[in-house]
CSV table of C-alpha atoms and ligand atoms in Angstrom, one decimal:
chain,number,residue,atom,x,y,z
H,1,MET,CA,15.6,-15.9,10.5
H,2,GLY,CA,17.1,-14.0,7.6
H,3,LEU,CA,15.4,-10.6,7.7
H,4,PRO,CA,15.4,-8.1,4.9
H,5,GLU,CA,16.6,-4.5,5.6
H,6,TRP,CA,14.1,-2.0,7.0
H,7,ASP,CA,14.2,1.7,7.4
H,8,GLY,CA,12.4,1.5,10.8
H,9,GLU,CA,13.9,1.8,14.3
H,10,LEU,CA,13.2,-1.5,15.9
H,11,THR,CA,11.5,-4.9,15.5
H,12,SER,CA,10.8,-7.1,18.5
H,13,VAL,CA,9.9,-10.8,17.8
H,14,ARG,CA,8.9,-13.3,20.5
H,15,HIS,CA,7.6,-16.8,20.3
H,16,ASP,CA,5.5,-18.4,23.0
H,17,PRO,CA,5.7,-22.2,22.8
H,18,GLU,CA,2.8,-22.7,25.1
H,19,THR,CA,0.1,-20.8,23.1
H,20,GLY,CA,2.0,-21.3,19.8
H,21,ALA,CA,1.7,-17.5,19.1
H,22,TRP,CA,4.4,-15.2,17.7
H,23,PHE,CA,4.5,-11.6,18.9
H,24,VAL,CA,5.9,-9.0,16.6
H,25,ILE,CA,6.2,-5.3,17.3
H,26,GLY,CA,7.5,-2.9,14.6
H,27,VAL,CA,8.6,0.5,15.8
H,28,HIS,CA,9.0,2.4,12.6
H,29,SER,CA,9.6,6.0,13.8
H,30,THR,CA,9.5,7.9,17.0
H,31,ARG,CA,10.4,11.2,15.3
H,32,LEU,CA,7.1,13.0,16.0
H,33,GLY,CA,6.4,11.3,19.3
H,34,PRO,CA,6.1,7.8,20.8
H,35,ALA,CA,5.3,5.2,18.1
H,36,SER,CA,1.7,4.1,18.0
H,37,GLY,CA,-0.5,1.8,16.0
H,38,GLY,CA,-2.9,-1.1,16.6
H,39,THR,CA,-2.5,-4.8,17.4
H,40,ARG,CA,-3.4,-7.1,14.6
H,41,ALA,CA,-4.2,-10.7,15.6
H,42,MET,CA,-4.5,-13.2,12.8
H,43,VAL,CA,-3.1,-16.3,11.2
H,44,TYR,CA,0.0,-15.8,9.0
H,45,PRO,CA,1.6,-18.4,6.6
H,46,GLY,CA,4.9,-17.9,8.6
H,47,VAL,CA,6.6,-15.7,11.1
H,48,GLU,CA,8.5,-13.9,8.3
H,49,ASP,CA,5.1,-12.8,6.9
H,50,ALA,CA,4.1,-11.5,10.3
H,51,VAL,CA,7.3,-9.5,10.6
H,52,ALA,CA,6.9,-8.1,7.1
H,53,ASP,CA,3.3,-7.2,7.8
H,54,ALA,CA,4.1,-5.5,11.2
H,55,ARG,CA,6.9,-3.5,9.5
H,56,ARG,CA,4.8,-2.4,6.5
H,57,LEU,CA,1.9,-1.4,8.7
H,58,ALA,CA,4.2,0.4,11.1
H,59,GLY,CA,5.6,2.5,8.2
H,60,ALA,CA,2.1,3.3,7.2
H,61,MET,CA,1.3,4.5,10.7
H,62,THR,CA,4.3,6.9,10.6
H,63,LEU,CA,2.9,8.4,7.4
H,64,LYS,CA,-0.6,8.5,8.8
H,65,MET,CA,0.3,10.3,12.0
H,66,ALA,CA,2.5,12.8,10.1
H,67,ALA,CA,-0.1,13.5,7.4
H,68,ALA,CA,-2.8,14.0,10.0
H,69,GLY,CA,-0.5,16.2,12.1
H,70,LEU,CA,-0.8,14.0,15.2
H,71,PRO,CA,2.1,14.1,17.7
H,72,MET,CA,2.9,10.4,17.4
H,73,GLY,CA,5.3,8.1,15.6
H,74,GLY,CA,4.4,4.9,13.7
H,75,GLY,CA,4.4,1.4,15.0
H,76,LYS,CA,2.3,-1.7,14.8
H,77,SER,CA,1.9,-5.1,16.6
H,78,VAL,CA,1.2,-8.3,14.9
H,79,ILE,CA,0.2,-11.4,16.9
H,80,ALA,CA,0.5,-14.4,14.6
H,81,LEU,CA,-2.1,-16.8,15.9
H,82,PRO,CA,-1.8,-20.6,15.9
H,83,ALA,CA,-5.5,-20.7,14.8
H,84,PRO,CA,-8.1,-18.3,13.6
H,85,ARG,CA,-9.2,-15.9,16.5
H,86,ALA,CA,-12.7,-17.4,16.6
H,87,GLU,CA,-11.2,-20.8,17.4
H,88,ILE,CA,-9.0,-19.6,20.3
H,89,ASP,CA,-10.4,-20.3,23.8
H,90,ASP,CA,-10.7,-17.6,26.4
H,91,ALA,CA,-7.9,-18.9,28.6
H,92,THR,CA,-5.4,-19.0,25.7
H,93,TRP,CA,-6.5,-15.6,24.5
H,94,ARG,CA,-5.9,-14.2,28.0
H,95,GLN,CA,-2.5,-15.8,28.0
H,96,ILE,CA,-1.7,-14.2,24.6
H,97,LEU,CA,-2.8,-10.8,25.9
H,98,GLU,CA,-0.6,-11.2,29.0
H,99,ILE,CA,2.5,-11.9,26.9
H,100,HIS,CA,1.6,-9.0,24.6
H,101,ALA,CA,1.3,-6.7,27.6
H,102,ALA,CA,4.6,-7.8,28.9
H,103,ASN,CA,6.2,-7.0,25.6
H,104,LEU,CA,4.6,-3.6,25.6
H,105,ASN,CA,6.0,-3.0,29.1
H,106,LEU,CA,9.5,-3.9,27.9
H,107,LEU,CA,9.2,-1.1,25.3
H,108,GLY,CA,8.5,1.3,28.2
H,109,GLY,CA,6.1,3.6,26.4
H,110,ASN,CA,8.1,4.1,23.2
H,111,TYR,CA,5.2,2.2,21.6
H,112,THR,CA,1.5,2.4,22.5
H,113,THR,CA,-1.1,0.1,20.9
H,114,GLY,CA,-4.8,0.1,20.2
H,115,PRO,CA,-7.3,-2.1,18.4
H,116,ASP,CA,-6.8,-3.4,14.8
H,117,ILE,CA,-8.1,-6.4,12.9
H,118,GLY,CA,-8.6,-9.3,15.3
H,119,THR,CA,-8.7,-7.2,18.5
H,120,ASN,CA,-11.3,-4.8,19.9
H,121,SER,CA,-11.9,-2.3,22.6
H,122,ALA,CA,-12.7,-5.1,25.2
H,123,ASP,CA,-9.3,-6.5,24.5
H,124,MET,CA,-7.8,-3.1,25.1
H,125,ASP,CA,-9.7,-3.0,28.5
H,126,ALA,CA,-8.0,-6.3,29.4
H,127,LEU,CA,-4.6,-5.1,28.2
H,128,ARG,CA,-4.9,-1.9,30.1
H,129,THR,CA,-5.1,-3.8,33.4
H,130,LEU,CA,-1.6,-5.2,32.6
H,131,THR,CA,0.1,-2.2,30.9
H,132,PRO,CA,-0.5,1.6,30.6
H,133,HIS,CA,0.6,1.6,27.0
H,134,VAL,CA,-2.8,1.1,25.5
H,135,PHE,CA,-5.4,3.3,23.7
H,136,GLY,CA,-8.9,2.6,22.7
H,137,ARG,CA,-10.6,1.2,25.8
H,138,THR,CA,-14.4,0.9,25.9
H,139,THR,CA,-16.3,3.9,27.2
H,140,ALA,CA,-17.4,1.7,30.1
H,141,ALA,CA,-13.8,1.4,31.2
H,142,GLY,CA,-13.1,5.1,30.8
H,143,GLY,CA,-11.8,5.0,27.3
H,144,PRO,CA,-12.9,6.8,24.1
H,145,GLY,CA,-14.6,3.7,22.7
H,146,SER,CA,-14.3,2.1,19.3
H,147,SER,CA,-12.4,4.1,16.7
H,148,ALA,CA,-14.5,2.5,13.9
H,149,PRO,CA,-17.1,5.3,13.6
H,150,MET,CA,-14.5,8.0,13.1
H,151,THR,CA,-12.5,5.8,10.7
H,152,ALA,CA,-15.7,5.4,8.7
H,153,LEU,CA,-16.5,9.2,8.8
H,154,GLY,CA,-13.0,10.0,7.5
H,155,VAL,CA,-13.4,7.4,4.7
H,156,PHE,CA,-16.7,8.9,3.7
H,157,ALA,CA,-15.0,12.3,3.6
H,158,ALA,CA,-12.4,10.7,1.4
H,159,ILE,CA,-15.1,9.3,-0.9
H,160,GLU,CA,-16.7,12.7,-1.3
H,161,ALA,CA,-13.3,14.4,-2.0
H,162,GLY,CA,-12.5,11.7,-4.6
H,163,VAL,CA,-15.9,12.0,-6.2
H,164,ALA,CA,-15.4,15.8,-6.5
H,165,GLU,CA,-11.9,15.3,-8.0
H,166,ALA,CA,-13.3,12.9,-10.6
H,167,GLY,CA,-15.7,15.6,-11.7
H,168,LEU,CA,-18.8,13.8,-10.5
H,169,ASP,CA,-21.6,15.6,-8.9
H,170,GLY,CA,-21.9,14.1,-5.4
H,171,VAL,CA,-22.4,10.6,-4.1
H,172,GLU,CA,-26.1,10.4,-4.8
H,173,GLY,CA,-26.9,7.8,-7.5
H,174,LEU,CA,-23.3,6.6,-7.7
H,175,ARG,CA,-22.5,2.8,-7.5
H,176,VAL,CA,-20.5,2.5,-4.4
H,177,LEU,CA,-18.9,-0.9,-3.8
H,178,VAL,CA,-17.9,-1.6,-0.2
H,179,GLN,CA,-15.6,-4.6,0.3
H,180,GLY,CA,-15.4,-5.9,3.9
H,181,LEU,CA,-18.3,-5.2,6.3
H,182,GLY,CA,-16.6,-5.2,9.6
H,183,ALA,CA,-17.3,-2.3,12.0
H,184,VAL,CA,-15.8,0.3,9.6
H,185,GLY,CA,-17.0,-1.1,6.3
H,186,ALA,CA,-20.6,-1.5,7.6
H,187,ASP,CA,-20.6,2.1,8.9
H,188,VAL,CA,-19.2,3.5,5.6
H,189,ALA,CA,-22.0,1.5,3.8
H,190,ARG,CA,-24.5,3.2,6.1
H,191,LEU,CA,-23.1,6.7,5.3
H,192,ALA,CA,-23.0,6.0,1.6
H,193,ALA,CA,-26.6,4.7,1.6
H,194,GLY,CA,-27.7,7.7,3.6
H,195,ALA,CA,-26.2,10.0,0.9
H,196,GLY,CA,-28.2,8.2,-1.8
H,197,ALA,CA,-25.5,5.8,-3.2
H,198,LYS,CA,-26.5,2.6,-5.0
H,199,LEU,CA,-24.7,0.2,-2.6
H,200,ILE,CA,-22.9,-2.9,-3.7
H,201,VAL,CA,-21.4,-5.0,-0.9
H,202,ALA,CA,-19.1,-8.0,-0.5
H,203,ASP,CA,-17.9,-9.9,2.6
H,204,VAL,CA,-16.7,-13.4,3.3
H,205,ASP,CA,-19.2,-13.6,6.2
H,206,PRO,CA,-22.8,-14.4,5.1
H,207,VAL,CA,-24.3,-12.9,8.3
H,208,ARG,CA,-22.5,-9.6,7.8
H,209,ARG,CA,-23.5,-9.4,4.2
H,210,SER,CA,-27.2,-9.9,4.8
H,211,VAL,CA,-27.3,-7.5,7.8
H,212,VAL,CA,-26.0,-4.7,5.6
H,213,ALA,CA,-28.0,-5.7,2.5
H,214,ASP,CA,-31.2,-5.8,4.5
H,215,ALA,CA,-30.5,-2.5,6.3
H,216,HIS,CA,-29.7,-0.5,3.2
H,217,GLY,CA,-31.1,-2.5,0.3
H,218,ALA,CA,-27.6,-3.2,-1.0
H,219,GLU,CA,-26.8,-5.6,-3.8
H,220,VAL,CA,-24.6,-8.5,-2.6
H,221,ILE,CA,-21.8,-9.7,-4.8
H,222,GLY,CA,-19.1,-12.4,-4.2
H,223,THR,CA,-15.7,-11.4,-2.8
H,224,GLY,CA,-14.2,-12.7,-6.0
H,225,GLU,CA,-16.0,-10.1,-8.0
H,226,VAL,CA,-14.7,-7.0,-6.2
H,227,LEU,CA,-12.0,-6.3,-8.7
H,228,THR,CA,-14.1,-6.9,-11.8
H,229,ARG,CA,-17.5,-5.4,-10.9
H,230,GLU,CA,-18.0,-2.1,-12.6
H,231,CYS,CA,-18.7,0.7,-10.1
H,232,ASP,CA,-18.1,4.4,-9.6
H,233,VAL,CA,-16.4,4.2,-6.2
H,234,LEU,CA,-14.5,1.2,-4.8
H,235,VAL,CA,-14.3,1.2,-1.0
H,236,PRO,CA,-11.9,-1.5,0.2
H,237,CYS,CA,-12.4,-2.1,4.0
H,238,ALA,CA,-10.9,-5.6,4.4
H,239,THR,CA,-7.2,-6.5,4.8
H,240,GLY,CA,-4.7,-4.8,2.6
H,241,GLY,CA,-2.9,-5.8,-0.5
H,242,LEU,CA,-6.0,-5.8,-2.8
H,243,LEU,CA,-4.4,-3.8,-5.6
H,244,THR,CA,-1.4,-5.2,-7.3
H,245,PRO,CA,-0.1,-3.3,-10.4
H,246,ALA,CA,-2.0,-5.9,-12.5
H,247,ALA,CA,-5.3,-5.4,-10.6
H,248,ALA,CA,-4.8,-1.6,-10.7
H,249,GLY,CA,-4.5,-1.9,-14.4
H,250,THR,CA,-8.0,-3.4,-14.9
H,251,VAL,CA,-10.1,-2.5,-11.9
H,252,PRO,CA,-13.3,-0.9,-13.4
H,253,CYS,CA,-14.0,2.1,-11.2
H,254,THR,CA,-13.4,5.8,-11.1
H,255,VAL,CA,-12.6,6.5,-7.5
H,256,ILE,CA,-10.9,4.3,-4.9
H,257,ALA,CA,-11.1,5.3,-1.2
H,258,GLY,CA,-11.2,2.8,1.6
H,259,ALA,CA,-10.3,1.9,5.2
H,260,ALA,CA,-7.9,-0.9,4.6
H,261,ASN,CA,-4.2,-0.3,5.5
H,262,ASN,CA,-1.6,-1.0,2.8
H,263,LEU,CA,-4.2,-1.3,0.1
H,264,LEU,CA,-1.7,-1.2,-2.7
H,265,THR,CA,1.0,-3.9,-2.9
H,266,ASP,CA,3.6,-1.3,-4.0
H,267,ASP,CA,4.2,2.2,-5.5
H,268,ALA,CA,3.9,0.8,-9.0
H,269,ALA,CA,0.2,0.2,-8.4
H,270,ALA,CA,-0.3,3.9,-7.6
H,271,GLU,CA,1.4,4.9,-10.8
H,272,VAL,CA,-0.8,2.5,-12.8
H,273,LEU,CA,-3.9,4.1,-11.2
H,274,ARG,CA,-2.5,7.6,-12.0
H,275,ARG,CA,-2.0,6.7,-15.7
H,276,ARG,CA,-5.5,5.3,-15.9
H,277,GLY,CA,-7.0,8.5,-14.4
H,278,ILE,CA,-8.4,6.7,-11.4
H,279,VAL,CA,-8.7,8.9,-8.4
H,280,TYR,CA,-7.0,7.0,-5.5
H,281,ALA,CA,-7.2,8.4,-2.0
H,282,PRO,CA,-4.0,7.2,-0.3
H,283,ASP,CA,-5.0,4.8,2.5
H,284,PHE,CA,-2.9,6.4,5.2
H,285,VAL,CA,-4.7,9.7,4.7
H,286,ALA,CA,-8.2,8.3,4.0
H,287,ASN,CA,-8.3,6.0,7.1
H,288,ALA,CA,-6.8,8.4,9.6
H,289,GLY,CA,-10.1,9.0,11.4
H,290,GLY,CA,-9.4,6.1,13.8
H,291,ALA,CA,-6.0,7.5,14.8
H,292,ILE,CA,-7.4,11.0,15.1
H,293,HIS,CA,-10.0,9.6,17.5
H,294,LEU,CA,-7.6,7.6,19.7
H,295,VAL,CA,-4.8,10.1,19.8
H,296,GLY,CA,-7.1,13.1,19.8
H,297,ARG,CA,-9.1,11.9,22.7
H,298,GLU,CA,-6.5,10.1,24.8
H,299,VAL,CA,-3.3,12.0,24.1
H,300,ILE,CA,-4.3,15.5,23.2
H,301,GLY,CA,-7.6,15.8,25.1
H,302,TRP,CA,-9.8,16.8,22.1
H,303,SER,CA,-13.6,16.8,22.5
H,304,ALA,CA,-15.6,14.3,20.4
H,305,GLU,CA,-16.8,17.2,18.4
H,306,HIS,CA,-13.3,18.4,17.6
H,307,VAL,CA,-12.3,14.9,16.7
H,308,ALA,CA,-15.2,14.7,14.2
H,309,ASP,CA,-14.2,18.1,12.7
H,310,ARG,CA,-10.6,17.0,12.4
H,311,THR,CA,-11.7,13.7,10.8
H,312,ARG,CA,-13.9,15.5,8.3
H,313,ALA,CA,-10.8,17.5,7.4
H,314,VAL,CA,-9.4,14.3,5.9
H,315,GLY,CA,-11.4,15.4,2.9
H,316,ASP,CA,-9.7,18.8,2.7
H,317,THR,CA,-6.2,17.2,3.0
H,318,LEU,CA,-7.1,14.8,0.1
H,319,THR,CA,-8.4,17.7,-2.0
H,320,GLU,CA,-5.0,19.3,-1.7
H,321,VAL,CA,-3.2,15.9,-2.3
H,322,PHE,CA,-5.3,15.4,-5.5
H,323,ALA,CA,-4.5,18.9,-6.7
H,324,ASP,CA,-0.8,18.5,-6.0
H,325,ALA,CA,-0.7,15.2,-7.8
H,326,ARG,CA,-2.5,16.7,-10.8
H,327,THR,CA,-0.2,19.7,-10.9
H,328,HIS,CA,3.0,17.8,-10.7
H,329,GLY,CA,2.0,14.7,-12.7
H,330,ILE,CA,2.8,12.4,-9.7
H,331,SER,CA,0.7,9.7,-8.1
H,332,THR,CA,-1.5,10.6,-5.2
H,333,VAL,CA,0.6,8.4,-3.0
H,334,GLU,CA,3.7,10.4,-3.8
H,335,ALA,CA,1.8,13.6,-3.2
H,336,ALA,CA,0.5,12.4,0.2
H,337,GLU,CA,4.0,11.2,1.1
H,338,ARG,CA,5.2,14.8,0.5
H,339,VAL,CA,2.7,16.1,2.9
H,340,ALA,CA,3.9,13.6,5.5
H,341,ALA,CA,7.5,14.3,4.8
H,342,ARG,CA,7.0,18.0,5.4
H,343,THR,CA,5.7,17.3,8.9
H,344,LEU,CA,8.4,14.7,9.6
H,345,SER,CA,11.2,17.0,8.6
H,346,GLY,CA,10.0,19.5,11.2
H,347,GLY,CA,10.6,17.0,14.1
H,348,PRO,CA,8.5,16.4,17.3
H,349,LEU,CA,5.1,17.9,17.4
H,350,ARG,CA,4.9,18.1,21.2
Z,1,HCI,C1,-4.9,2.5,12.4
Z,1,HCI,O1,-5.2,3.7,12.1
Z,1,HCI,O2,-4.6,1.7,11.6
Z,1,HCI,C2,-4.8,2.2,13.9
Z,1,HCI,C3,-5.1,3.4,14.7
Z,1,HCI,C4,-4.4,3.5,15.9
Z,1,HCI,C5,-3.8,4.6,16.3
Z,1,HCI,C6,-3.1,4.7,17.5
Z,1,HCI,C7,-3.0,3.6,18.3
Z,1,HCI,C8,-3.5,2.5,17.9
Z,1,HCI,C9,-4.2,2.4,16.7
């Protein structure tokens, strides 16, 4: 496999012929503490794509931890499945988790995982019986439970900060378009509806769409309309890579703040958004609530109340990022990277 260069510390790649799964772990940085980041399980076109995704996501975790002031480095696991998760039988999934746990044990605590797309707290319970290097177990198993509510709380704080930066007067009455109604997206939709937003939602899954639409009176649109539907706030909560520079050049909204990791395909997209005057809340700041929950509860020992306070503070961080970007004529991504770089240059946080 010819791999491109990477500025991270280590990539582990393993294939299991029996299950047909590939296991990739990207350890981007251990500068602030042990690397940490979720386990993503999904189908990829090829193993190169899985490696590229793990590395990109691991890099984003480094920035996320640093910008949130958490004492952890950045890493990510990707399990490239032989078939969609829903089609994998219990025995095979168990086997996949066992191999993943063995890989985590080989890394000896330099990387700790948690849930991400395709895995949940119950999977973390199962992994935790095989390896100690796991966050995010269910409350029944003694863990802090799903990180989704805190991720959503932080995203909502990001929406409010973005709305203020755009000179709009609060979320009430604004058209808020939520793309992706998984645990996080559905909860952001609930918060936005509670604040009086006119909700527009899109999801590939018809059940998820109608549950949210019925609960909050949301308008449902097709997933193909997300980038062309006029709205005030676009809230991407599905997989990343939604905004290419071309899409950033035409997307008809005023504020973008969502939960998806690696929302922009590259820095050029951030620059396009800046030039168009669209307020973009950098993903690794806006979606840090999940990491604050897991690391706060399981590493630092924060109370649930303190975790919620720290998560709401995501809005304050973004207010500073927006002001810094405006003052210096740089993209909000560059401004947020400066915040992370300041922390990273200081070295370990604990
Ligand atoms: C994420 O924010 O994308 C994942 C959060 C996380 C943090 C620490 C360990 C696993 C997952």
